[in-house]
Amino acid sequence: MAGILVMMGPVNGYAGAGNSKIAESGRITAETAAGADPGPEITAPSAILMEASTGTVICEKNADEPRNPASVTKIMTLILIFDALQSGKIHLTDEVVTSAHAKSMGGSQVFLEEGEIQTVETLIKCIVIASGNDASVAMAEFVGGDEGTFVKMMNERAKGLGMEHTKFIDCCGLTNSPEHVTTARDIALMSRELITKYPQITNYTTIWMENITHVTKQGSKEFGLSNTNKLLKMSTNFEVTGLKTGSTSIAKYCLSATAKKDGVELIAAIMAAPDYKARFKDAVTLLNYGYGNCRLYKDETPPELPKLPVNGGKEPEVELSYGEPFTYLGLHGEDFSGMERELMLEEDVNAPVKAGDRLGTLSYRLNGEEVGNVPVIAAQNVDTAGFADYMKWMTGWWRMKGEEAGGTFHR
């Protein structure tokens, strides 16, 4: 790209949470600047640790092996519920009528009765806190019309997220179908989508206990919800923010755990842990490893952008903006004080220009190597000037020349 090169000095980074390879044993190995790190040892046969804002994989173990996720399936159900809320298709206060099919769900449930009415928000709590299969089906029917249609929506959404090894058969993970599978990597991908696109989910995932009220033909009765994610009550050096547990005889013990510390959000996905406690222990091991080895750099004060001249436009210049903020996950305890920025802008911009057109790049270099970049885009449309625009411009030009000469311009 031909452009104007602007060099910027060092900028500050932020402390935070490595890229790893699959180990042959129970350990996860990670590459570091000093060589091979033995990494954390976990009992689960499949797991991954991801940083949420960048999507960087810190470490993984058999992360692409398809397995049954049990109730971790409900993360995708929640994504579709929040998609519908965001679009205005449904609202938190909408009332949902429990169908006979929803009532018939076994496994973990909140014991909804056929014909029972609950609000969307109450059912979200039932799904998130108590992992209610009946509540999941009730919401699937409310959003999709029926569970089958909703499951098709789940699979389409998964495809859009790049979840290459996932197929959903139901909306709650109760099925024992061998076709109902996902991977630790795909769990991390959908977990990332939920917590970054809909951060309000933590208003529900951090609730430890809450009561709901069943109102049926038999009368009104309180029912207590207790969170299945016991990490919320474990002593850790990070803040647990979610996310979802799952277990069946086929899936064994699964977990997507999310946490925050020093502005860094991590996702630990565990599949097929051998017992109830092992999944939580493995998650803590991975999260501690992540927070102990990685740092996150965020450029919160990028350089101010000039306006660029536009040839043949109705406007003489176009305003610029950054397409996205820049974040970079250092995997080896890098010192970000030497981070340098390099701005390159197009020198020759011709109309028409559409808002969003890429007109430059802001690159970031650390120790002489580029570690990433963000696009510089047009912040407005600039249409091509027509004959009337040229006549207006010429009139203004002649008037200015006349005033400079001390005379009067006459049409």
Short mmCIF file of C-alpha atoms in Angstrom, two decimals:
data_model
loop_
_atom_site.label_atom_id
_atom_site.label_comp_id
_atom_site.label_asym_id
_atom_site.label_seq_id
_atom_site.Cartn_x
_atom_site.Cartn_y
_atom_site.Cartn_z
CA MET A 1 0.00 0.00 0.00
CA ALA A 2 1.45 3.35 -0.97
CA GLY A 3 1.06 5.56 2.02
CA ILE A 4 2.28 8.02 4.58
CA LEU A 5 4.36 6.29 7.23
CA VAL A 6 3.97 7.58 10.77
CA MET A 7 6.17 6.07 13.50
CA MET A 8 4.89 6.13 17.05
CA GLY A 9 6.95 5.50 20.20
CA PRO A 10 6.65 2.83 22.89
CA VAL A 11 3.24 2.31 24.44
CA ASN A 12 2.18 0.70 27.69
CA GLY A 13 0.75 -2.81 28.09
CA TYR A 14 -1.26 -4.52 30.78
CA ALA A 15 -0.54 -7.52 32.96
CA GLY A 16 -2.61 -10.53 32.22
CA ALA A 17 -2.91 -14.14 31.37
CA GLY A 18 0.81 -19.18 25.92
CA ASN A 19 0.37 -21.19 22.94
CA SER A 20 0.59 -24.87 23.53
CA LYS A 21 0.74 -28.25 21.94
CA ILE A 22 -0.91 -31.56 22.70
CA ALA A 23 0.96 -33.77 25.14
CA GLU A 24 1.27 -37.53 24.80
CA SER A 25 0.75 -38.00 28.55
CA GLY A 26 -1.67 -36.38 30.95
CA ARG A 27 0.28 -33.14 30.81
CA ILE A 28 -0.32 -30.20 28.53
CA THR A 29 2.86 -28.84 26.99
CA ALA A 30 3.43 -25.20 26.16
CA GLU A 31 6.11 -23.54 24.08
CA THR A 32 8.02 -20.80 25.86
CA ALA A 33 10.94 -18.59 24.92
CA ALA A 34 13.23 -20.82 27.00
CA GLY A 35 12.01 -24.06 25.40
CA ALA A 36 9.50 -26.76 26.29
CA ASP A 37 7.54 -26.17 29.47
CA PRO A 38 6.04 -29.35 30.98
CA GLY A 39 2.79 -27.45 31.49
CA PRO A 40 -0.04 -28.34 33.86
CA GLU A 41 -1.07 -31.92 34.51
CA ILE A 42 -4.78 -32.66 34.33
CA THR A 43 -6.88 -35.82 34.53
CA ALA A 44 -9.43 -35.04 31.79
CA PRO A 45 -8.58 -36.58 28.38
CA SER A 46 -9.64 -33.45 26.50
CA ALA A 47 -9.31 -29.77 27.43
CA ILE A 48 -8.39 -26.31 26.23
CA LEU A 49 -7.57 -22.91 27.72
CA MET A 50 -8.44 -19.80 25.70
CA GLU A 51 -8.16 -16.04 26.28
CA ALA A 52 -11.54 -14.50 25.56
CA SER A 53 -10.80 -11.10 24.00
CA THR A 54 -8.29 -12.36 21.41
CA GLY A 55 -9.39 -15.98 21.07
CA THR A 56 -5.78 -17.04 21.60
CA VAL A 57 -5.36 -20.67 22.65
CA ILE A 58 -3.01 -20.81 25.62
CA CYS A 59 -2.86 -24.59 25.96
CA GLU A 60 -4.78 -27.62 24.77
CA LYS A 61 -5.00 -31.37 25.12
CA ASN A 62 -6.80 -33.46 22.48
CA ALA A 63 -8.96 -30.39 21.93
CA ASP A 64 -10.40 -31.61 18.62
CA GLU A 65 -11.62 -35.03 19.76
CA PRO A 66 -15.43 -35.17 19.34
CA ARG A 67 -17.23 -36.11 22.55
CA ASN A 68 -20.68 -35.83 24.07
CA PRO A 69 -20.88 -32.49 25.96
CA ALA A 70 -23.94 -33.28 28.10
CA SER A 71 -25.51 -30.07 29.47
CA VAL A 72 -22.65 -27.89 28.24
CA THR A 73 -24.85 -28.03 25.12
CA LYS A 74 -26.97 -25.38 26.80
CA ILE A 75 -24.34 -22.72 26.08
CA MET A 76 -25.53 -22.70 22.47
CA THR A 77 -29.15 -22.69 23.65
CA LEU A 78 -28.36 -19.57 25.68
CA ILE A 79 -26.64 -17.91 22.72
CA LEU A 80 -29.79 -18.30 20.64
CA ILE A 81 -31.96 -17.02 23.49
CA PHE A 82 -29.82 -13.91 23.82
CA ASP A 83 -29.76 -13.51 20.03
CA ALA A 84 -33.55 -13.41 20.13
CA LEU A 85 -33.51 -10.92 23.01
CA GLN A 86 -31.07 -8.66 21.18
CA SER A 87 -33.14 -8.70 17.98
CA GLY A 88 -36.32 -7.85 19.88
CA LYS A 89 -37.99 -11.12 18.89
CA ILE A 90 -38.50 -11.91 22.57
CA HIS A 91 -38.26 -9.98 25.84
CA LEU A 92 -37.24 -10.90 29.37
CA THR A 93 -40.77 -10.25 30.61
CA ASP A 94 -42.47 -12.41 27.97
CA GLU A 95 -44.48 -15.31 29.39
CA VAL A 96 -43.69 -18.84 28.23
CA VAL A 97 -46.19 -21.70 28.52
CA THR A 98 -44.68 -25.09 29.35
CA SER A 99 -45.60 -27.79 26.84
CA ALA A 100 -46.13 -31.48 27.55
CA HIS A 101 -42.88 -32.18 25.70
CA ALA A 102 -40.93 -29.76 27.87
CA LYS A 103 -42.45 -31.22 31.04
CA SER A 104 -41.45 -34.74 29.97
CA MET A 105 -37.72 -34.01 30.11
CA GLY A 106 -35.79 -36.13 32.58
CA GLY A 107 -32.35 -35.54 34.07
CA SER A 108 -31.68 -32.20 35.72
CA GLN A 109 -34.90 -30.22 35.81
CA VAL A 110 -36.85 -27.58 37.68
CA PHE A 111 -40.08 -29.61 37.56
CA LEU A 112 -42.18 -27.40 35.29
CA GLU A 113 -45.78 -28.58 34.89
CA GLU A 114 -47.65 -28.70 31.58
CA GLY A 115 -49.39 -25.36 31.13
CA GLU A 116 -47.22 -23.65 33.75
CA ILE A 117 -46.26 -20.09 32.84
CA GLN A 118 -42.85 -18.60 33.57
CA THR A 119 -41.12 -15.50 32.21
CA VAL A 120 -38.20 -15.69 29.83
CA GLU A 121 -35.89 -14.33 32.52
CA THR A 122 -36.98 -16.94 35.04
CA LEU A 123 -36.37 -19.72 32.52
CA ILE A 124 -32.91 -18.31 31.75
CA LYS A 125 -32.13 -18.61 35.47
CA CYS A 126 -33.47 -22.17 35.49
CA ILE A 127 -31.15 -23.06 32.59
CA VAL A 128 -28.06 -21.27 33.85
CA ILE A 129 -28.28 -22.00 37.58
CA ALA A 130 -29.99 -25.40 37.80
CA SER A 131 -29.30 -26.68 34.26
CA GLY A 132 -33.00 -27.37 33.79
CA ASN A 133 -33.67 -29.57 30.76
CA ASP A 134 -37.38 -28.77 30.92
CA ALA A 135 -36.64 -25.03 30.96
CA SER A 136 -34.27 -25.42 27.99
CA VAL A 137 -36.91 -27.16 25.90
CA ALA A 138 -39.57 -24.62 26.89
CA MET A 139 -37.31 -21.80 25.68
CA ALA A 140 -36.33 -23.70 22.53
CA GLU A 141 -40.00 -24.04 21.63
CA PHE A 142 -40.65 -20.38 22.45
CA VAL A 143 -37.80 -19.12 20.25
CA GLY A 144 -37.86 -21.69 17.45
CA GLY A 145 -41.48 -22.83 17.41
CA ASP A 146 -40.46 -26.41 18.19
CA GLU A 147 -37.32 -28.09 19.46
CA GLY A 148 -36.39 -29.59 16.09
CA THR A 149 -36.38 -26.19 14.39
CA PHE A 150 -34.42 -24.72 17.28
CA VAL A 151 -31.78 -27.46 17.03
CA LYS A 152 -31.34 -26.62 13.34
CA MET A 153 -30.76 -23.02 14.41
CA MET A 154 -28.18 -24.24 16.93
CA ASN A 155 -26.26 -26.12 14.26
CA GLU A 156 -26.35 -23.15 11.88
CA ARG A 157 -25.05 -20.86 14.63
CA ALA A 158 -22.31 -23.36 15.43
CA LYS A 159 -21.29 -23.45 11.79
CA GLY A 160 -21.09 -19.67 11.73
CA LEU A 161 -18.74 -19.72 14.72
CA GLY A 162 -16.38 -22.16 13.02
CA MET A 163 -17.32 -25.06 15.29
CA GLU A 164 -16.14 -27.65 12.78
CA HIS A 165 -16.61 -30.78 14.88
CA THR A 166 -20.00 -30.07 16.44
CA LYS A 167 -23.44 -31.50 15.81
CA PHE A 168 -26.38 -30.96 18.13
CA ILE A 169 -29.28 -33.41 18.31
CA ASP A 170 -31.20 -31.74 21.14
CA CYS A 171 -31.15 -28.39 22.94
CA CYS A 172 -30.20 -29.60 26.41
CA GLY A 173 -27.64 -32.40 26.05
CA LEU A 174 -29.82 -35.10 27.58
CA THR A 175 -29.60 -37.29 24.47
CA ASN A 176 -27.34 -40.34 24.37
CA SER A 177 -27.15 -40.20 20.57
CA PRO A 178 -23.60 -40.85 19.31
CA GLU A 179 -24.20 -38.05 16.78
CA HIS A 180 -24.54 -35.40 19.50
CA VAL A 181 -20.92 -34.29 19.76
CA THR A 182 -18.63 -31.31 20.12
CA THR A 183 -15.00 -30.71 21.12
CA ALA A 184 -13.18 -28.79 23.82
CA ARG A 185 -12.13 -26.25 21.18
CA ASP A 186 -15.69 -25.79 19.96
CA ILE A 187 -16.94 -25.41 23.54
CA ALA A 188 -14.39 -22.64 24.03
CA LEU A 189 -15.54 -20.97 20.80
CA MET A 190 -19.20 -20.89 21.78
CA SER A 191 -18.35 -19.91 25.35
CA ARG A 192 -16.33 -17.01 24.00
CA GLU A 193 -19.26 -15.93 21.82
CA LEU A 194 -21.64 -15.96 24.76
CA ILE A 195 -19.48 -14.06 27.26
CA THR A 196 -18.08 -11.48 24.83
CA LYS A 197 -21.24 -10.76 22.84
CA TYR A 198 -23.58 -10.99 25.82
CA PRO A 199 -21.54 -10.08 28.93
CA GLN A 200 -24.83 -9.69 30.84
CA ILE A 201 -24.90 -13.49 31.03
CA THR A 202 -22.72 -13.18 34.14
CA ASN A 203 -25.66 -11.55 35.91
CA TYR A 204 -27.09 -15.08 35.91
CA THR A 205 -24.04 -17.38 35.88
CA THR A 206 -22.72 -15.88 39.14
CA ILE A 207 -25.95 -16.51 41.08
CA TRP A 208 -25.33 -19.19 43.69
CA MET A 209 -28.90 -19.77 44.87
CA GLU A 210 -32.29 -18.30 44.02
CA ASN A 211 -35.94 -19.21 44.43
CA ILE A 212 -38.58 -19.34 41.73
CA THR A 213 -42.33 -19.77 42.18
CA HIS A 214 -44.30 -22.56 40.55
CA VAL A 215 -47.92 -21.53 39.95
CA THR A 216 -49.98 -24.52 38.81
CA LYS A 217 -53.43 -26.01 39.28
CA GLN A 218 -52.18 -27.41 42.57
CA GLY A 219 -51.40 -23.91 43.81
CA SER A 220 -48.30 -21.79 44.36
CA LYS A 221 -45.01 -23.27 45.59
CA GLU A 222 -41.47 -22.00 46.04
CA PHE A 223 -38.64 -23.95 44.41
CA GLY A 224 -34.95 -23.41 45.10
CA LEU A 225 -32.34 -23.20 42.36
CA SER A 226 -28.77 -24.11 43.31
CA ASN A 227 -25.88 -23.48 40.92
CA THR A 228 -24.25 -26.61 39.53
CA ASN A 229 -20.96 -24.74 39.02
CA LYS A 230 -19.24 -25.33 42.36
CA LEU A 231 -16.25 -23.23 41.26
CA LEU A 232 -18.29 -20.24 42.40
CA LYS A 233 -17.73 -21.26 46.02
CA MET A 234 -14.17 -22.51 45.71
CA SER A 235 -11.25 -20.45 47.00
CA THR A 236 -9.28 -19.19 43.99
CA ASN A 237 -6.97 -16.29 43.18
CA PHE A 238 -9.24 -15.23 40.31
CA GLU A 239 -12.89 -14.26 39.95
CA VAL A 240 -15.09 -17.09 38.68
CA THR A 241 -17.74 -15.73 36.29
CA GLY A 242 -19.36 -18.91 34.95
CA LEU A 243 -20.20 -20.79 32.90
CA LYS A 244 -21.78 -24.25 32.46
CA THR A 245 -21.47 -27.78 33.77
CA GLY A 246 -22.59 -31.04 32.19
CA SER A 247 -22.55 -34.73 33.03
CA THR A 248 -24.12 -37.97 31.83
CA SER A 249 -22.96 -41.58 31.96
CA ILE A 250 -21.72 -41.24 28.37
CA ALA A 251 -20.23 -37.74 28.55
CA LYS A 252 -18.78 -38.20 32.05
CA TYR A 253 -18.02 -34.81 33.64
CA CYS A 254 -17.72 -31.69 31.48
CA LEU A 255 -17.29 -28.01 32.26
CA SER A 256 -16.82 -24.65 30.61
CA ALA A 257 -15.30 -22.40 33.26
CA THR A 258 -14.82 -18.67 32.79
CA ALA A 259 -12.82 -16.35 35.03
CA LYS A 260 -11.39 -12.83 35.27
CA LYS A 261 -8.24 -11.41 36.79
CA ASP A 262 -6.47 -8.09 36.17
CA GLY A 263 -8.67 -7.40 33.15
CA VAL A 264 -7.96 -10.77 31.52
CA GLU A 265 -10.82 -13.20 30.88
CA LEU A 266 -10.01 -16.88 30.38
CA ILE A 267 -12.09 -19.87 29.29
CA ALA A 268 -11.22 -23.41 30.40
CA ALA A 269 -13.16 -26.19 28.66
CA ILE A 270 -12.96 -29.66 30.22
CA MET A 271 -14.45 -32.80 28.65
CA ALA A 272 -14.91 -36.34 30.02
CA ALA A 273 -13.24 -35.77 33.39
CA PRO A 274 -13.33 -39.00 35.41
CA ASP A 275 -15.35 -37.68 38.34
CA TYR A 276 -17.34 -34.75 39.69
CA LYS A 277 -14.47 -33.04 41.49
CA ALA A 278 -11.83 -33.66 38.81
CA ARG A 279 -13.44 -31.30 36.29
CA PHE A 280 -13.30 -28.41 38.76
CA LYS A 281 -9.75 -29.26 39.83
CA ASP A 282 -8.61 -29.43 36.19
CA ALA A 283 -10.26 -26.10 35.42
CA VAL A 284 -8.52 -24.42 38.36
CA THR A 285 -5.20 -25.94 37.26
CA LEU A 286 -5.60 -24.54 33.74
CA LEU A 287 -6.78 -21.12 34.89
CA ASN A 288 -3.91 -20.80 37.37
CA TYR A 289 -1.50 -21.76 34.60
CA GLY A 290 -2.96 -19.14 32.29
CA TYR A 291 -2.88 -16.32 34.80
CA GLY A 292 0.63 -17.27 35.84
CA ASN A 293 2.18 -17.32 32.37
CA CYS A 294 0.48 -14.79 30.11
CA ARG A 295 0.08 -11.03 29.77
CA LEU A 296 -2.49 -9.10 27.79
CA TYR A 297 -1.60 -5.91 25.94
CA LYS A 298 -4.40 -3.46 25.13
CA ASP A 299 -3.85 -0.23 23.21
CA GLU A 300 -6.37 2.05 24.86
CA THR A 301 -4.86 5.27 23.40
CA PRO A 302 -4.19 4.69 19.68
CA PRO A 303 -2.77 7.67 17.74
CA GLU A 304 -5.17 10.35 16.56
CA LEU A 305 -6.06 10.01 12.91
CA PRO A 306 -5.89 12.89 10.40
CA LYS A 307 -8.43 13.52 7.67
CA LEU A 308 -7.42 12.33 4.21
CA PRO A 309 -7.96 14.44 1.07
CA VAL A 310 -10.36 12.90 -1.44
CA ASN A 311 -9.98 13.45 -5.18
CA GLY A 312 -13.22 14.27 -6.99
CA GLY A 313 -15.43 14.07 -3.93
CA LYS A 314 -18.37 16.17 -2.80
CA GLU A 315 -16.39 16.60 0.40
CA PRO A 316 -12.73 17.58 0.16
CA GLU A 317 -11.70 15.20 2.96
CA VAL A 318 -12.77 11.98 4.63
CA GLU A 319 -12.69 11.32 8.36
CA LEU A 320 -11.01 8.14 9.57
CA SER A 321 -11.50 5.71 12.44
CA TYR A 322 -10.05 2.42 13.65
CA GLY A 323 -11.95 -0.67 12.62
CA GLU A 324 -11.39 -2.32 16.00
CA PRO A 325 -9.29 -1.95 19.16
CA PHE A 326 -5.97 -3.79 19.30
CA THR A 327 -5.27 -6.50 21.86
CA TYR A 328 -2.40 -8.97 21.94
CA LEU A 329 -1.78 -11.89 24.25
CA GLY A 330 1.86 -12.36 25.18
CA LEU A 331 2.58 -16.01 25.86
CA HIS A 332 6.02 -15.77 27.42
CA GLY A 333 5.90 -12.89 29.90
CA GLU A 334 6.92 -10.30 27.31
CA ASP A 335 7.85 -6.74 28.28
CA PHE A 336 5.39 -4.54 26.40
CA SER A 337 7.23 -1.29 27.16
CA GLY A 338 9.03 -1.66 23.82
CA MET A 339 5.85 -2.01 21.75
CA GLU A 340 6.00 0.27 18.67
CA ARG A 341 3.20 1.41 16.39
CA GLU A 342 3.46 2.14 12.68
CA LEU A 343 0.66 3.95 10.85
CA MET A 344 0.33 3.71 7.08
CA LEU A 345 -2.36 5.65 5.22
CA GLU A 346 -3.36 5.79 1.57
CA GLU A 347 -1.88 8.81 -0.19
CA ASP A 348 -4.23 8.82 -3.18
CA VAL A 349 -7.92 8.47 -2.30
CA ASN A 350 -10.52 8.87 -5.04
CA ALA A 351 -14.27 9.32 -4.70
CA PRO A 352 -16.57 7.61 -4.14
CA VAL A 353 -15.60 6.45 -0.65
CA LYS A 354 -17.89 4.27 1.44
CA ALA A 355 -17.89 4.23 5.23
CA GLY A 356 -15.90 1.18 6.25
CA ASP A 357 -13.54 1.24 3.25
CA ARG A 358 -10.03 0.35 4.37
CA LEU A 359 -7.72 3.32 3.91
CA GLY A 360 -4.77 2.32 6.05
CA THR A 361 -3.27 0.06 8.70
CA LEU A 362 -1.92 0.55 12.20
CA SER A 363 0.72 -2.13 12.80
CA TYR A 364 2.27 -3.16 16.10
CA ARG A 365 5.86 -4.37 16.49
CA LEU A 366 7.54 -5.92 19.49
CA ASN A 367 11.28 -6.57 19.44
CA GLY A 368 11.30 -5.81 15.73
CA GLU A 369 8.58 -8.31 14.81
CA GLU A 370 5.01 -7.48 13.83
CA VAL A 371 2.59 -8.95 16.34
CA GLY A 372 -0.63 -7.67 14.78
CA ASN A 373 -2.46 -4.80 13.15
CA VAL A 374 -5.83 -3.09 12.97
CA PRO A 375 -7.51 -1.54 9.92
CA VAL A 376 -7.95 2.20 9.47
CA ILE A 377 -11.30 2.79 7.78
CA ALA A 378 -13.41 5.60 6.37
CA ALA A 379 -15.77 6.94 9.00
CA GLN A 380 -18.16 8.45 6.44
CA ASN A 381 -19.37 8.25 2.87
CA VAL A 382 -17.91 10.67 0.33
CA ASP A 383 -19.84 10.69 -2.94
CA THR A 384 -18.39 11.63 -6.30
CA ALA A 385 -18.82 15.31 -7.10
CA GLY A 386 -21.21 16.14 -9.96
CA PHE A 387 -21.33 19.08 -12.39
CA ALA A 388 -23.27 21.24 -9.93
CA ASP A 389 -20.67 20.55 -7.24
CA TYR A 390 -17.87 21.62 -9.57
CA MET A 391 -19.74 24.82 -10.52
CA LYS A 392 -20.28 25.60 -6.84
CA TRP A 393 -16.60 25.00 -6.16
CA MET A 394 -15.54 27.19 -9.11
CA THR A 395 -17.85 29.98 -8.00
CA GLY A 396 -16.33 29.90 -4.54
CA TRP A 397 -12.82 29.82 -5.99
CA TRP A 398 -13.39 32.89 -8.22
CA ARG A 399 -15.03 34.77 -5.36
CA MET A 400 -12.01 34.05 -3.16
CA LYS A 401 -9.63 35.24 -5.90
CA GLY A 402 -11.66 38.39 -6.37
CA GLU A 403 -11.52 39.17 -2.67
CA GLU A 404 -7.78 38.57 -2.62
CA ALA A 405 -7.38 41.07 -5.47
CA GLY A 406 -9.50 43.60 -3.61
CA GLY A 407 -12.17 43.61 -6.24
CA THR A 408 -15.79 42.49 -6.48
CA PHE A 409 -16.85 39.30 -8.08
CA HIS A 410 -19.87 39.56 -10.41
CA ARG A 411 -21.84 36.69 -11.86
#
